[in-house]
Amino acid sequence: MGGQSEHHRPPSVDSLARALADSSGLPHSILVDIARSAVAEGGDRETIEERAESIAREFSGSLIGEVINATGVLLHTNLGRAPSAMGPPGRPVSIEYDKAAGRRGSRHDPISKLVSLLTGAEAAVVVNNNAAAVLLALAALAEGREVAVSRGESVEIGGGFRVPDVMARSGARLVDVGTTNRTRLDDYRAVAVDPDRDIALLMRVHSSNFEMTGFVESTPVAELVTLGVPVFVDLGSGLLDSNAPWLSAALRPLPTWISAEPAVKQTLDDGADLVAFSGDKLLGGPQCGILAGRADLVERCASHPLMRAFRPGHHILMPLQETLLAYLRRDVTERIPFWSMASVAPEDLAARASVIVDAAGMGTVIRSDAVVGAGAAPGATIESRAVAIDGDITGALRGHTPIPVIARIVDGRTVIDLRSVPAADDPMLIEALRAIRV
Ligand SMILES: *Cc1c(COP(=O)(O)O)cnc(C)c1O
């Protein structure tokens, strides 16, 4: 290494890029760009090196990466909704291959079978998300025809999903029925029997992310199905069964965010012809959308040209299959992270919180309210425990490496909610807090 003059000479772009390789893990070509821009701004060697390190850190931080979700929002849309414990395998998979016959098979059949066993649906088909499921169903079943929707359900779910817009894109025509707060069976009947109309579907949309209270009325699916027009329900959240038979007796009576949520099985039992729901909300699986119900309707969706654009790959279908098998095995609370988080006892969270406070040497244990998130069960809270720390250290926690911690600010304190954190990550939380204290 050189002396004083060497120290003042700007480093070469190449040596700077190579020096950054170990700490950043970024590809050489990116580091060369970073080194070049750090050198271009001038200054002595030390300034340039520090600048390059900081640009490299910023670049790494801007990439998608694992985080610890300490927000208490179990399904955080910005953090990928339901965390997945089931990664795709590294080997080729028989996604469209009939192993018994040794020829091409159907990518839909295995999942369809499992969804049927769980919900009583005749058949099911999987697409990339629930927005795609709704668009596909409307295009396949109602293109060029009319779909009746209550004015109270012509909603925006978030992320640009607006019922009238999706309807327009599908080629179906929206027919508004009822009023914003009350829509009765007679409102649907009036359009269903009108000879000047061409109603292909009666559609219900779960108002996932908001609540209407007071003088409100909607028409139950069990009544709608008496009108003789196919009923399609966008359930959104994807709760499979409102009795949640996969939860132990310790969690009964069930909280209302489960018991009051419209579920797939009960909606089909009520006679709905087709339902659509997300895979990564209350189902707790990978991002996808599922259409389930009458076999002939599912088949029309599966054979529509849009299906080719919407079909998910094995990296989705394998974890989805695992998720559905966990429901059938009833080991949901062990195997599906969302249901583990949702079902852990508050006392267990309290015990973890005090271990963290002791080990980190900072903060206090407080009671907090976790929420389901992803627009599911608005207003419902799940009792939780958190570590509260005076002041705002959320920025430092977000900057923690290798795994950033995402926390909330409540009344000027940093709140680390443990219900959305798997217990296995507690040591990492402690490490992140210790790093800040130093
Ligand atoms: C969440 C939701 C959607 C959108 O589902 P994605 O899986 O995010 O595409 C559509 N409709 C309802 C009722 C929802 O709750």
PDB file of C-alpha atoms and ligand atoms in Angstrom, residues 81 129-132 134 157 161 205-206 208 234-237 278 280-281 288 374, ligand 1:
ATOM      1  CA  ARG A  81     -49.011 -10.657   1.233  1.00  0.00           C
ATOM      2  CA  ASN A 129     -54.130 -13.449  -9.490  1.00  0.00           C
ATOM      3  CA  ASN A 130     -57.739 -12.834  -8.572  1.00  0.00           C
ATOM      4  CA  ALA A 131     -57.994  -9.794 -10.832  1.00  0.00           C
ATOM      5  CA  ALA A 132     -57.148 -12.098 -13.751  1.00  0.00           C
ATOM      6  CA  VAL A 134     -62.463 -12.093 -12.499  1.00  0.00           C
ATOM      7  CA  ILE A 157     -60.379  -3.015  -4.330  1.00  0.00           C
ATOM      8  CA  PHE A 161     -58.921  -3.094  -9.568  1.00  0.00           C
ATOM      9  CA  VAL A 205     -68.383  -8.648  -5.221  1.00  0.00           C
ATOM     10  CA  HIS A 206     -67.090  -8.869  -1.667  1.00  0.00           C
ATOM     11  CA  SER A 208     -63.143  -6.553   0.964  1.00  0.00           C
ATOM     12  CA  ASP A 234     -65.836 -12.455  -6.407  1.00  0.00           C
ATOM     13  CA  LEU A 235     -64.951 -13.500  -2.853  1.00  0.00           C
ATOM     14  CA  GLY A 236     -61.548 -11.861  -2.803  1.00  0.00           C
ATOM     15  CA  SER A 237     -60.107 -13.140   0.451  1.00  0.00           C
ATOM     16  CA  SER A 278     -56.982 -14.888  -4.312  1.00  0.00           C
ATOM     17  CA  ASP A 280     -52.251 -15.157  -1.240  1.00  0.00           C
ATOM     18  CA  LYS A 281     -54.846 -13.696   1.101  1.00  0.00           C
ATOM     19  CA  CYS A 288     -52.606 -16.587  -7.790  1.00  0.00           C
ATOM     20  CA  ALA A 374     -54.580  -7.246   2.148  1.00  0.00           C
TER      21      ALA A 374
HETATM   22  C1  LIG B   1     -58.132  -8.728  -3.417  1.00  0.00           C
HETATM   23  C2  LIG B   1     -59.328  -8.723  -4.263  1.00  0.00           C
HETATM   24  C3  LIG B   1     -59.227  -8.693  -5.650  1.00  0.00           C
HETATM   25  C4  LIG B   1     -57.912  -8.652  -6.344  1.00  0.00           C
HETATM   26  O1  LIG B   1     -57.220  -9.847  -6.117  1.00  0.00           O
HETATM   27  P1  LIG B   1     -55.680  -9.994  -6.559  1.00  0.00           P
HETATM   28  O2  LIG B   1     -55.338 -11.391  -6.167  1.00  0.00           O
HETATM   29  O3  LIG B   1     -54.944  -8.953  -5.794  1.00  0.00           O
HETATM   30  O4  LIG B   1     -55.612  -9.754  -8.006  1.00  0.00           O
HETATM   31  C5  LIG B   1     -60.383  -8.698  -6.390  1.00  0.00           C
HETATM   32  N1  LIG B   1     -61.583  -8.726  -5.797  1.00  0.00           N
HETATM   33  C6  LIG B   1     -61.723  -8.755  -4.453  1.00  0.00           C
HETATM   34  C7  LIG B   1     -63.104  -8.774  -3.860  1.00  0.00           C
HETATM   35  C8  LIG B   1     -60.594  -8.749  -3.636  1.00  0.00           C
HETATM   36  O5  LIG B   1     -60.731  -8.769  -2.312  1.00  0.00           O
END
